[in-house]
Amino acid sequence: MNYRQKLNMIILTLFIFTSVHAKENSIPKMEGAVTDTANILTATAKEKMSSYLNNVNEKTGIQVALLTVKSLNGEEIESFSMRVAENWKLGQKGKDNGVLMLLALNEHKVRIEVGYGLEGVLTDAYCGLIIRQVMIPYFRQDAYAKGLEQGLSAVVLKAAGQDIQENEDSLNPLITGTEEKDGLPLPVFAFLVIYFLIFIMGIASKFKPRSNPQGTFGSSASRTGYGGLGRSVFLGGLGGFDGSTGFGGSRHSSGGGFSGGGGSFGGGGASGSW
């Protein structure tokens, strides 16, 4: 075999390898707000997340989608996430307010991919905080649905102007795996307490005269840019995953009406592993 034949053989081998790799790691078809190709979610959990994200999309225009895959087949999660986000075109055209949450089961990796329009709100650092402090503690217990619910809630609340605590030093017990005796991560327990207090204040406010003719969604629009979404989600339970969706409307089906709106992505977000 001469030099030219060897070179042709190498080129052919590389072509076959890349073709097989591309086929194995193809972009899944978006099934709605939640696309669970890894089959880690129960039908109930998928329906609950889908209903919540559909309502977020309807009330705010923000499109947050979840994708789970069995394996990345050797591809970096950042690369695959970006390809999916660009293909699905999450978010509104011109506003670029889409978010993709991607979980790769075999690699134990997760990523939050943020559209251009939300990069100033969902910063790389903040997305990293959500992954490390909110989601990964559940993933380490194989509680994938709960971790994804908490992560999606934190993303939506941040986009709506509601912060979780950004001081990582105060969350160190969670980083080291320290938990309450009942197994509930400490920061999540703190979130529950805060949400309960806000829930009580929300009930109390119903007994006071309302001077704002715009109602709930108009009360905080000037501050968050998305109306009263933050308050609605809080009152709906932990980020709205209580079955009522936290928006007061009827529940939506898991798939209908959710598709990309032409949003763009530039690589903003964060990744993590467990």
PDB file of C-alpha atoms in Angstrom:
ATOM      1  CA  MET A   1       0.000   0.000   0.000  1.00  0.00           C
ATOM      2  CA  ASN A   2       1.568   3.248  -1.144  1.00  0.00           C
ATOM      3  CA  TYR A   3       1.402   6.631   0.551  1.00  0.00           C
ATOM      4  CA  ARG A   4      -1.651   7.847  -1.394  1.00  0.00           C
ATOM      5  CA  GLN A   5      -3.597   4.687  -0.584  1.00  0.00           C
ATOM      6  CA  LYS A   6      -2.747   5.031   3.098  1.00  0.00           C
ATOM      7  CA  LEU A   7      -3.854   8.655   3.088  1.00  0.00           C
ATOM      8  CA  ASN A   8      -7.130   7.753   1.388  1.00  0.00           C
ATOM      9  CA  MET A   9      -7.707   5.008   3.946  1.00  0.00           C
ATOM     10  CA  ILE A  10      -7.157   7.429   6.824  1.00  0.00           C
ATOM     11  CA  ILE A  11      -9.535   9.982   5.310  1.00  0.00           C
ATOM     12  CA  LEU A  12     -12.176   7.290   4.754  1.00  0.00           C
ATOM     13  CA  THR A  13     -11.819   6.057   8.331  1.00  0.00           C
ATOM     14  CA  LEU A  14     -12.203   9.571   9.719  1.00  0.00           C
ATOM     15  CA  PHE A  15     -15.241  10.169   7.515  1.00  0.00           C
ATOM     16  CA  ILE A  16     -16.917   6.963   8.701  1.00  0.00           C
ATOM     17  CA  PHE A  17     -16.140   7.762  12.337  1.00  0.00           C
ATOM     18  CA  THR A  18     -17.510  11.291  12.176  1.00  0.00           C
ATOM     19  CA  SER A  19     -20.600  10.125  10.276  1.00  0.00           C
ATOM     20  CA  VAL A  20     -21.385   7.462  12.867  1.00  0.00           C
ATOM     21  CA  HIS A  21     -20.732   9.897  15.705  1.00  0.00           C
ATOM     22  CA  ALA A  22     -23.037  12.493  14.187  1.00  0.00           C
ATOM     23  CA  LYS A  23     -25.754   9.883  13.691  1.00  0.00           C
ATOM     24  CA  GLU A  24     -25.515   8.637  17.272  1.00  0.00           C
ATOM     25  CA  ASN A  25     -25.540  12.139  18.707  1.00  0.00           C
ATOM     26  CA  SER A  26     -28.316  13.605  16.612  1.00  0.00           C
ATOM     27  CA  ILE A  27     -30.492  16.376  17.993  1.00  0.00           C
ATOM     28  CA  PRO A  28     -33.739  14.997  19.434  1.00  0.00           C
ATOM     29  CA  LYS A  29     -37.033  16.303  18.163  1.00  0.00           C
ATOM     30  CA  MET A  30     -38.598  18.684  20.666  1.00  0.00           C
ATOM     31  CA  GLU A  31     -41.656  16.980  22.138  1.00  0.00           C
ATOM     32  CA  GLY A  32     -42.818  20.062  24.002  1.00  0.00           C
ATOM     33  CA  ALA A  33     -41.489  21.850  27.053  1.00  0.00           C
ATOM     34  CA  VAL A  34     -40.049  18.563  28.349  1.00  0.00           C
ATOM     35  CA  THR A  35     -38.247  16.047  26.134  1.00  0.00           C
ATOM     36  CA  ASP A  36     -37.177  13.075  28.245  1.00  0.00           C
ATOM     37  CA  THR A  37     -35.193  10.788  25.950  1.00  0.00           C
ATOM     38  CA  ALA A  38     -33.337   9.338  28.965  1.00  0.00           C
ATOM     39  CA  ASN A  39     -36.664   8.130  30.404  1.00  0.00           C
ATOM     40  CA  ILE A  40     -35.879   9.272  33.933  1.00  0.00           C
ATOM     41  CA  LEU A  41     -39.197  11.020  34.579  1.00  0.00           C
ATOM     42  CA  THR A  42     -42.521   9.499  35.479  1.00  0.00           C
ATOM     43  CA  ALA A  43     -45.534  10.516  33.424  1.00  0.00           C
ATOM     44  CA  THR A  44     -46.781  12.560  36.371  1.00  0.00           C
ATOM     45  CA  ALA A  45     -43.481  14.408  36.825  1.00  0.00           C
ATOM     46  CA  LYS A  46     -43.227  15.141  33.107  1.00  0.00           C
ATOM     47  CA  GLU A  47     -46.793  16.443  32.992  1.00  0.00           C
ATOM     48  CA  LYS A  48     -46.215  18.664  36.013  1.00  0.00           C
ATOM     49  CA  MET A  49     -43.042  20.210  34.602  1.00  0.00           C
ATOM     50  CA  SER A  50     -44.574  20.634  31.159  1.00  0.00           C
ATOM     51  CA  SER A  51     -47.674  22.342  32.545  1.00  0.00           C
ATOM     52  CA  TYR A  52     -45.538  24.706  34.582  1.00  0.00           C
ATOM     53  CA  LEU A  53     -43.239  25.634  31.698  1.00  0.00           C
ATOM     54  CA  ASN A  54     -46.156  26.044  29.296  1.00  0.00           C
ATOM     55  CA  ASN A  55     -47.728  28.506  31.722  1.00  0.00           C
ATOM     56  CA  VAL A  56     -44.444  30.380  32.092  1.00  0.00           C
ATOM     57  CA  ASN A  57     -44.291  30.659  28.307  1.00  0.00           C
ATOM     58  CA  GLU A  58     -47.899  31.809  28.070  1.00  0.00           C
ATOM     59  CA  LYS A  59     -47.674  34.419  30.826  1.00  0.00           C
ATOM     60  CA  THR A  60     -44.219  35.846  30.123  1.00  0.00           C
ATOM     61  CA  GLY A  61     -43.045  34.817  26.662  1.00  0.00           C
ATOM     62  CA  ILE A  62     -40.004  33.178  28.253  1.00  0.00           C
ATOM     63  CA  GLN A  63     -39.415  29.700  26.850  1.00  0.00           C
ATOM     64  CA  VAL A  64     -37.668  27.292  29.191  1.00  0.00           C
ATOM     65  CA  ALA A  65     -37.268  23.748  27.863  1.00  0.00           C
ATOM     66  CA  LEU A  66     -35.876  20.616  29.471  1.00  0.00           C
ATOM     67  CA  LEU A  67     -34.009  17.870  27.620  1.00  0.00           C
ATOM     68  CA  THR A  68     -32.633  14.666  29.124  1.00  0.00           C
ATOM     69  CA  VAL A  69     -30.395  12.295  27.171  1.00  0.00           C
ATOM     70  CA  LYS A  70     -28.849   8.954  28.036  1.00  0.00           C
ATOM     71  CA  SER A  71     -25.407   9.873  26.734  1.00  0.00           C
ATOM     72  CA  LEU A  72     -23.487  12.617  24.980  1.00  0.00           C
ATOM     73  CA  ASN A  73     -21.537   9.976  23.017  1.00  0.00           C
ATOM     74  CA  GLY A  74     -18.236  11.704  23.620  1.00  0.00           C
ATOM     75  CA  GLU A  75     -19.393  15.219  22.767  1.00  0.00           C
ATOM     76  CA  GLU A  76     -18.893  18.030  25.256  1.00  0.00           C
ATOM     77  CA  ILE A  77     -22.125  19.037  26.933  1.00  0.00           C
ATOM     78  CA  GLU A  78     -21.541  22.700  26.033  1.00  0.00           C
ATOM     79  CA  SER A  79     -21.294  21.845  22.347  1.00  0.00           C
ATOM     80  CA  PHE A  80     -24.341  19.586  22.300  1.00  0.00           C
ATOM     81  CA  SER A  81     -26.428  22.006  24.364  1.00  0.00           C
ATOM     82  CA  MET A  82     -25.605  24.853  22.005  1.00  0.00           C
ATOM     83  CA  ARG A  83     -26.521  22.769  18.957  1.00  0.00           C
ATOM     84  CA  VAL A  84     -29.849  21.805  20.507  1.00  0.00           C
ATOM     85  CA  ALA A  85     -30.651  25.370  21.581  1.00  0.00           C
ATOM     86  CA  GLU A  86     -29.875  26.727  18.117  1.00  0.00           C
ATOM     87  CA  ASN A  87     -31.927  23.994  16.458  1.00  0.00           C
ATOM     88  CA  TRP A  88     -34.939  24.370  18.752  1.00  0.00           C
ATOM     89  CA  LYS A  89     -34.771  28.200  18.614  1.00  0.00           C
ATOM     90  CA  LEU A  90     -36.171  28.674  22.095  1.00  0.00           C
ATOM     91  CA  GLY A  91     -37.416  32.141  23.016  1.00  0.00           C
ATOM     92  CA  GLN A  92     -39.009  34.952  21.069  1.00  0.00           C
ATOM     93  CA  LYS A  93     -37.307  36.322  17.989  1.00  0.00           C
ATOM     94  CA  GLY A  94     -35.688  39.637  18.810  1.00  0.00           C
ATOM     95  CA  LYS A  95     -36.030  39.085  22.562  1.00  0.00           C
ATOM     96  CA  ASP A  96     -33.950  35.887  22.659  1.00  0.00           C
ATOM     97  CA  ASN A  97     -35.520  34.936  25.980  1.00  0.00           C
ATOM     98  CA  GLY A  98     -35.098  31.181  25.804  1.00  0.00           C
ATOM     99  CA  VAL A  99     -33.424  28.764  28.206  1.00  0.00           C
ATOM    100  CA  LEU A 100     -32.456  25.127  27.702  1.00  0.00           C
ATOM    101  CA  MET A 101     -31.785  22.826  30.646  1.00  0.00           C
ATOM    102  CA  LEU A 102     -29.914  19.700  29.540  1.00  0.00           C
ATOM    103  CA  LEU A 103     -29.167  16.614  31.652  1.00  0.00           C
ATOM    104  CA  ALA A 104     -26.838  13.859  30.394  1.00  0.00           C
ATOM    105  CA  LEU A 105     -27.452  10.785  32.530  1.00  0.00           C
ATOM    106  CA  ASN A 106     -24.451   8.558  31.806  1.00  0.00           C
ATOM    107  CA  GLU A 107     -21.947  11.402  32.048  1.00  0.00           C
ATOM    108  CA  HIS A 108     -23.585  12.818  35.215  1.00  0.00           C
ATOM    109  CA  LYS A 109     -23.567  16.275  33.692  1.00  0.00           C
ATOM    110  CA  VAL A 110     -26.096  19.092  33.512  1.00  0.00           C
ATOM    111  CA  ARG A 111     -26.117  22.435  31.718  1.00  0.00           C
ATOM    112  CA  ILE A 112     -28.244  25.566  31.662  1.00  0.00           C
ATOM    113  CA  GLU A 113     -28.025  27.276  28.240  1.00  0.00           C
ATOM    114  CA  VAL A 114     -29.200  30.896  28.290  1.00  0.00           C
ATOM    115  CA  GLY A 115     -30.468  32.971  25.368  1.00  0.00           C
ATOM    116  CA  TYR A 116     -28.894  36.321  24.525  1.00  0.00           C
ATOM    117  CA  GLY A 117     -31.768  38.302  25.986  1.00  0.00           C
ATOM    118  CA  LEU A 118     -31.497  36.720  29.444  1.00  0.00           C
ATOM    119  CA  GLU A 119     -27.714  36.643  29.808  1.00  0.00           C
ATOM    120  CA  GLY A 120     -27.740  39.823  31.890  1.00  0.00           C
ATOM    121  CA  VAL A 121     -30.197  38.254  34.336  1.00  0.00           C
ATOM    122  CA  LEU A 122     -29.273  34.583  34.291  1.00  0.00           C
ATOM    123  CA  THR A 123     -25.532  35.161  34.457  1.00  0.00           C
ATOM    124  CA  ASP A 124     -23.017  32.354  34.131  1.00  0.00           C
ATOM    125  CA  ALA A 125     -22.218  32.625  37.838  1.00  0.00           C
ATOM    126  CA  TYR A 126     -25.848  32.494  38.856  1.00  0.00           C
ATOM    127  CA  CYS A 127     -26.588  29.502  36.634  1.00  0.00           C
ATOM    128  CA  GLY A 128     -23.605  27.762  38.199  1.00  0.00           C
ATOM    129  CA  LEU A 129     -25.035  28.509  41.623  1.00  0.00           C
ATOM    130  CA  ILE A 130     -28.379  26.979  40.671  1.00  0.00           C
ATOM    131  CA  ILE A 131     -26.666  23.845  39.392  1.00  0.00           C
ATOM    132  CA  ARG A 132     -24.336  23.354  42.347  1.00  0.00           C
ATOM    133  CA  GLN A 133     -26.538  24.423  45.212  1.00  0.00           C
ATOM    134  CA  VAL A 134     -30.055  23.568  44.062  1.00  0.00           C
ATOM    135  CA  MET A 135     -29.891  20.671  41.606  1.00  0.00           C
ATOM    136  CA  ILE A 136     -26.829  18.518  42.206  1.00  0.00           C
ATOM    137  CA  PRO A 137     -27.674  17.615  45.842  1.00  0.00           C
ATOM    138  CA  TYR A 138     -30.803  15.881  44.536  1.00  0.00           C
ATOM    139  CA  PHE A 139     -28.993  14.272  41.601  1.00  0.00           C
ATOM    140  CA  ARG A 140     -26.514  12.704  44.026  1.00  0.00           C
ATOM    141  CA  GLN A 141     -29.499  10.986  45.634  1.00  0.00           C
ATOM    142  CA  ASP A 142     -30.837   9.902  42.208  1.00  0.00           C
ATOM    143  CA  ALA A 143     -33.802  12.221  42.786  1.00  0.00           C
ATOM    144  CA  TYR A 144     -33.644  13.556  39.245  1.00  0.00           C
ATOM    145  CA  ALA A 145     -37.211  14.799  38.978  1.00  0.00           C
ATOM    146  CA  LYS A 146     -36.941  16.789  42.195  1.00  0.00           C
ATOM    147  CA  GLY A 147     -33.604  18.288  41.215  1.00  0.00           C
ATOM    148  CA  LEU A 148     -34.917  19.309  37.810  1.00  0.00           C
ATOM    149  CA  GLU A 149     -38.063  20.808  39.331  1.00  0.00           C
ATOM    150  CA  GLN A 150     -36.000  22.873  41.751  1.00  0.00           C
ATOM    151  CA  GLY A 151     -33.617  23.962  39.008  1.00  0.00           C
ATOM    152  CA  LEU A 152     -36.389  24.989  36.644  1.00  0.00           C
ATOM    153  CA  SER A 153     -38.104  26.908  39.436  1.00  0.00           C
ATOM    154  CA  ALA A 154     -34.904  28.768  40.286  1.00  0.00           C
ATOM    155  CA  VAL A 155     -34.358  29.686  36.633  1.00  0.00           C
ATOM    156  CA  VAL A 156     -37.897  31.021  36.241  1.00  0.00           C
ATOM    157  CA  LEU A 157     -37.828  32.911  39.535  1.00  0.00           C
ATOM    158  CA  LYS A 158     -34.550  34.580  38.611  1.00  0.00           C
ATOM    159  CA  ALA A 159     -35.876  35.572  35.204  1.00  0.00           C
ATOM    160  CA  ALA A 160     -38.862  37.044  37.046  1.00  0.00           C
ATOM    161  CA  GLY A 161     -36.646  39.081  39.367  1.00  0.00           C
ATOM    162  CA  GLN A 162     -36.617  36.805  42.419  1.00  0.00           C
ATOM    163  CA  ASP A 163     -33.139  35.940  43.686  1.00  0.00           C
ATOM    164  CA  ILE A 164     -31.986  32.940  45.605  1.00  0.00           C
ATOM    165  CA  GLN A 165     -29.057  33.820  47.834  1.00  0.00           C
ATOM    166  CA  GLU A 166     -25.974  34.422  45.739  1.00  0.00           C
ATOM    167  CA  ASN A 167     -23.441  34.232  48.571  1.00  0.00           C
ATOM    168  CA  GLU A 168     -21.963  30.767  48.168  1.00  0.00           C
ATOM    169  CA  ASP A 169     -20.213  30.949  51.548  1.00  0.00           C
ATOM    170  CA  SER A 170     -23.591  30.813  53.241  1.00  0.00           C
ATOM    171  CA  LEU A 171     -24.395  27.642  51.303  1.00  0.00           C
ATOM    172  CA  ASN A 172     -21.223  25.734  52.137  1.00  0.00           C
ATOM    173  CA  PRO A 173     -23.081  23.021  54.111  1.00  0.00           C
ATOM    174  CA  LEU A 174     -24.754  22.011  50.870  1.00  0.00           C
ATOM    175  CA  ILE A 175     -21.469  21.954  48.968  1.00  0.00           C
ATOM    176  CA  THR A 176     -19.999  19.507  51.473  1.00  0.00           C
ATOM    177  CA  GLY A 177     -23.089  17.345  51.399  1.00  0.00           C
ATOM    178  CA  THR A 178     -24.275  18.263  54.896  1.00  0.00           C
ATOM    179  CA  GLU A 179     -28.000  17.716  55.208  1.00  0.00           C
ATOM    180  CA  GLU A 180     -30.756  17.899  57.755  1.00  0.00           C
ATOM    181  CA  LYS A 181     -31.522  14.680  59.624  1.00  0.00           C
ATOM    182  CA  ASP A 182     -34.477  13.983  57.365  1.00  0.00           C
ATOM    183  CA  GLY A 183     -32.240  14.238  54.288  1.00  0.00           C
ATOM    184  CA  LEU A 184     -33.490  17.613  53.060  1.00  0.00           C
ATOM    185  CA  PRO A 185     -30.650  19.888  51.844  1.00  0.00           C
ATOM    186  CA  LEU A 186     -30.301  22.895  54.113  1.00  0.00           C
ATOM    187  CA  PRO A 187     -30.691  25.646  51.471  1.00  0.00           C
ATOM    188  CA  VAL A 188     -33.834  23.982  50.147  1.00  0.00           C
ATOM    189  CA  PHE A 189     -35.199  23.889  53.696  1.00  0.00           C
ATOM    190  CA  ALA A 190     -34.441  27.613  53.944  1.00  0.00           C
ATOM    191  CA  PHE A 191     -36.242  28.215  50.646  1.00  0.00           C
ATOM    192  CA  LEU A 192     -39.289  26.381  52.002  1.00  0.00           C
ATOM    193  CA  VAL A 193     -39.343  28.611  55.070  1.00  0.00           C
ATOM    194  CA  ILE A 194     -39.047  31.756  52.933  1.00  0.00           C
ATOM    195  CA  TYR A 195     -41.746  30.605  50.542  1.00  0.00           C
ATOM    196  CA  PHE A 196     -44.042  29.771  53.471  1.00  0.00           C
ATOM    197  CA  LEU A 197     -43.607  33.268  54.893  1.00  0.00           C
ATOM    198  CA  ILE A 198     -44.330  34.818  51.501  1.00  0.00           C
ATOM    199  CA  PHE A 199     -47.376  32.572  51.192  1.00  0.00           C
ATOM    200  CA  ILE A 200     -48.674  33.822  54.554  1.00  0.00           C
ATOM    201  CA  MET A 201     -48.070  37.440  53.537  1.00  0.00           C
ATOM    202  CA  GLY A 202     -49.889  36.775  50.267  1.00  0.00           C
ATOM    203  CA  ILE A 203     -52.932  35.495  52.137  1.00  0.00           C
ATOM    204  CA  ALA A 204     -52.827  38.452  54.520  1.00  0.00           C
ATOM    205  CA  SER A 205     -52.719  40.876  51.608  1.00  0.00           C
ATOM    206  CA  LYS A 206     -56.051  39.557  50.378  1.00  0.00           C
ATOM    207  CA  PHE A 207     -57.730  41.091  53.406  1.00  0.00           C
ATOM    208  CA  LYS A 208     -56.330  44.546  52.663  1.00  0.00           C
ATOM    209  CA  PRO A 209     -57.926  47.031  50.244  1.00  0.00           C
ATOM    210  CA  ARG A 210     -56.249  46.927  46.854  1.00  0.00           C
ATOM    211  CA  SER A 211     -55.391  50.220  45.265  1.00  0.00           C
ATOM    212  CA  ASN A 212     -53.674  48.767  42.211  1.00  0.00           C
ATOM    213  CA  PRO A 213     -56.207  48.383  39.411  1.00  0.00           C
ATOM    214  CA  GLN A 214     -53.792  46.283  37.388  1.00  0.00           C
ATOM    215  CA  GLY A 215     -54.072  43.345  39.749  1.00  0.00           C
ATOM    216  CA  THR A 216     -51.394  40.786  40.498  1.00  0.00           C
ATOM    217  CA  PHE A 217     -49.562  40.817  37.182  1.00  0.00           C
ATOM    218  CA  GLY A 218     -49.377  44.602  37.029  1.00  0.00           C
ATOM    219  CA  SER A 219     -48.138  45.139  40.568  1.00  0.00           C
ATOM    220  CA  SER A 220     -44.479  44.389  39.939  1.00  0.00           C
ATOM    221  CA  ALA A 221     -44.182  44.796  36.199  1.00  0.00           C
ATOM    222  CA  SER A 222     -42.009  47.877  36.379  1.00  0.00           C
ATOM    223  CA  ARG A 223     -39.509  46.094  38.572  1.00  0.00           C
ATOM    224  CA  THR A 224     -39.212  42.680  36.951  1.00  0.00           C
ATOM    225  CA  GLY A 225     -40.350  43.280  33.406  1.00  0.00           C
ATOM    226  CA  TYR A 226     -42.498  40.138  33.631  1.00  0.00           C
ATOM    227  CA  GLY A 227     -45.382  41.319  35.771  1.00  0.00           C
ATOM    228  CA  GLY A 228     -46.165  39.419  38.953  1.00  0.00           C
ATOM    229  CA  LEU A 229     -44.710  36.109  37.833  1.00  0.00           C
ATOM    230  CA  GLY A 230     -42.387  35.885  40.821  1.00  0.00           C
ATOM    231  CA  ARG A 231     -45.230  36.354  43.284  1.00  0.00           C
ATOM    232  CA  SER A 232     -47.491  33.952  41.403  1.00  0.00           C
ATOM    233  CA  VAL A 233     -44.852  31.252  41.406  1.00  0.00           C
ATOM    234  CA  PHE A 234     -44.164  31.711  45.101  1.00  0.00           C
ATOM    235  CA  LEU A 235     -47.842  31.458  45.962  1.00  0.00           C
ATOM    236  CA  GLY A 236     -48.142  28.347  43.832  1.00  0.00           C
ATOM    237  CA  GLY A 237     -45.758  26.428  46.070  1.00  0.00           C
ATOM    238  CA  LEU A 238     -42.052  25.748  45.619  1.00  0.00           C
ATOM    239  CA  GLY A 239     -41.590  27.375  42.236  1.00  0.00           C
ATOM    240  CA  GLY A 240     -45.069  26.419  41.096  1.00  0.00           C
ATOM    241  CA  PHE A 241     -44.627  22.628  41.119  1.00  0.00           C
ATOM    242  CA  ASP A 242     -47.640  21.897  43.308  1.00  0.00           C
ATOM    243  CA  GLY A 243     -49.993  20.697  40.615  1.00  0.00           C
ATOM    244  CA  SER A 244     -51.737  24.058  40.278  1.00  0.00           C
ATOM    245  CA  THR A 245     -48.898  25.554  38.210  1.00  0.00           C
ATOM    246  CA  GLY A 246     -48.830  28.705  40.325  1.00  0.00           C
ATOM    247  CA  PHE A 247     -50.541  30.840  37.710  1.00  0.00           C
ATOM    248  CA  GLY A 248     -54.179  30.409  38.626  1.00  0.00           C
ATOM    249  CA  GLY A 249     -55.214  29.221  35.156  1.00  0.00           C
ATOM    250  CA  SER A 250     -56.164  25.811  33.927  1.00  0.00           C
ATOM    251  CA  ARG A 251     -53.449  23.249  33.441  1.00  0.00           C
ATOM    252  CA  HIS A 252     -52.090  22.659  29.980  1.00  0.00           C
ATOM    253  CA  SER A 253     -51.255  19.368  28.364  1.00  0.00           C
ATOM    254  CA  SER A 254     -47.635  18.309  28.347  1.00  0.00           C
ATOM    255  CA  GLY A 255     -46.926  19.002  24.699  1.00  0.00           C
ATOM    256  CA  GLY A 256     -49.376  21.241  22.917  1.00  0.00           C
ATOM    257  CA  GLY A 257     -48.523  24.752  21.892  1.00  0.00           C
ATOM    258  CA  PHE A 258     -44.837  24.718  22.829  1.00  0.00           C
ATOM    259  CA  SER A 259     -42.357  25.285  20.017  1.00  0.00           C
ATOM    260  CA  GLY A 260     -39.360  27.471  19.329  1.00  0.00           C
ATOM    261  CA  GLY A 261     -40.047  31.089  18.509  1.00  0.00           C
ATOM    262  CA  GLY A 262     -36.830  32.073  16.764  1.00  0.00           C
ATOM    263  CA  GLY A 263     -34.620  32.909  19.742  1.00  0.00           C
ATOM    264  CA  SER A 264     -30.816  33.045  19.526  1.00  0.00           C
ATOM    265  CA  PHE A 265     -28.073  31.786  21.829  1.00  0.00           C
ATOM    266  CA  GLY A 266     -24.478  32.832  22.305  1.00  0.00           C
ATOM    267  CA  GLY A 267     -23.030  30.301  24.728  1.00  0.00           C
ATOM    268  CA  GLY A 268     -24.129  31.906  27.995  1.00  0.00           C
ATOM    269  CA  GLY A 269     -24.920  29.680  30.943  1.00  0.00           C
ATOM    270  CA  ALA A 270     -23.114  27.122  33.072  1.00  0.00           C
ATOM    271  CA  SER A 271     -22.411  23.411  33.385  1.00  0.00           C
ATOM    272  CA  GLY A 272     -21.879  21.082  36.306  1.00  0.00           C
ATOM    273  CA  SER A 273     -21.333  17.434  37.179  1.00  0.00           C
ATOM    274  CA  TRP A 274     -21.967  15.121  40.112  1.00  0.00           C
TER     275      TRP A 274
END
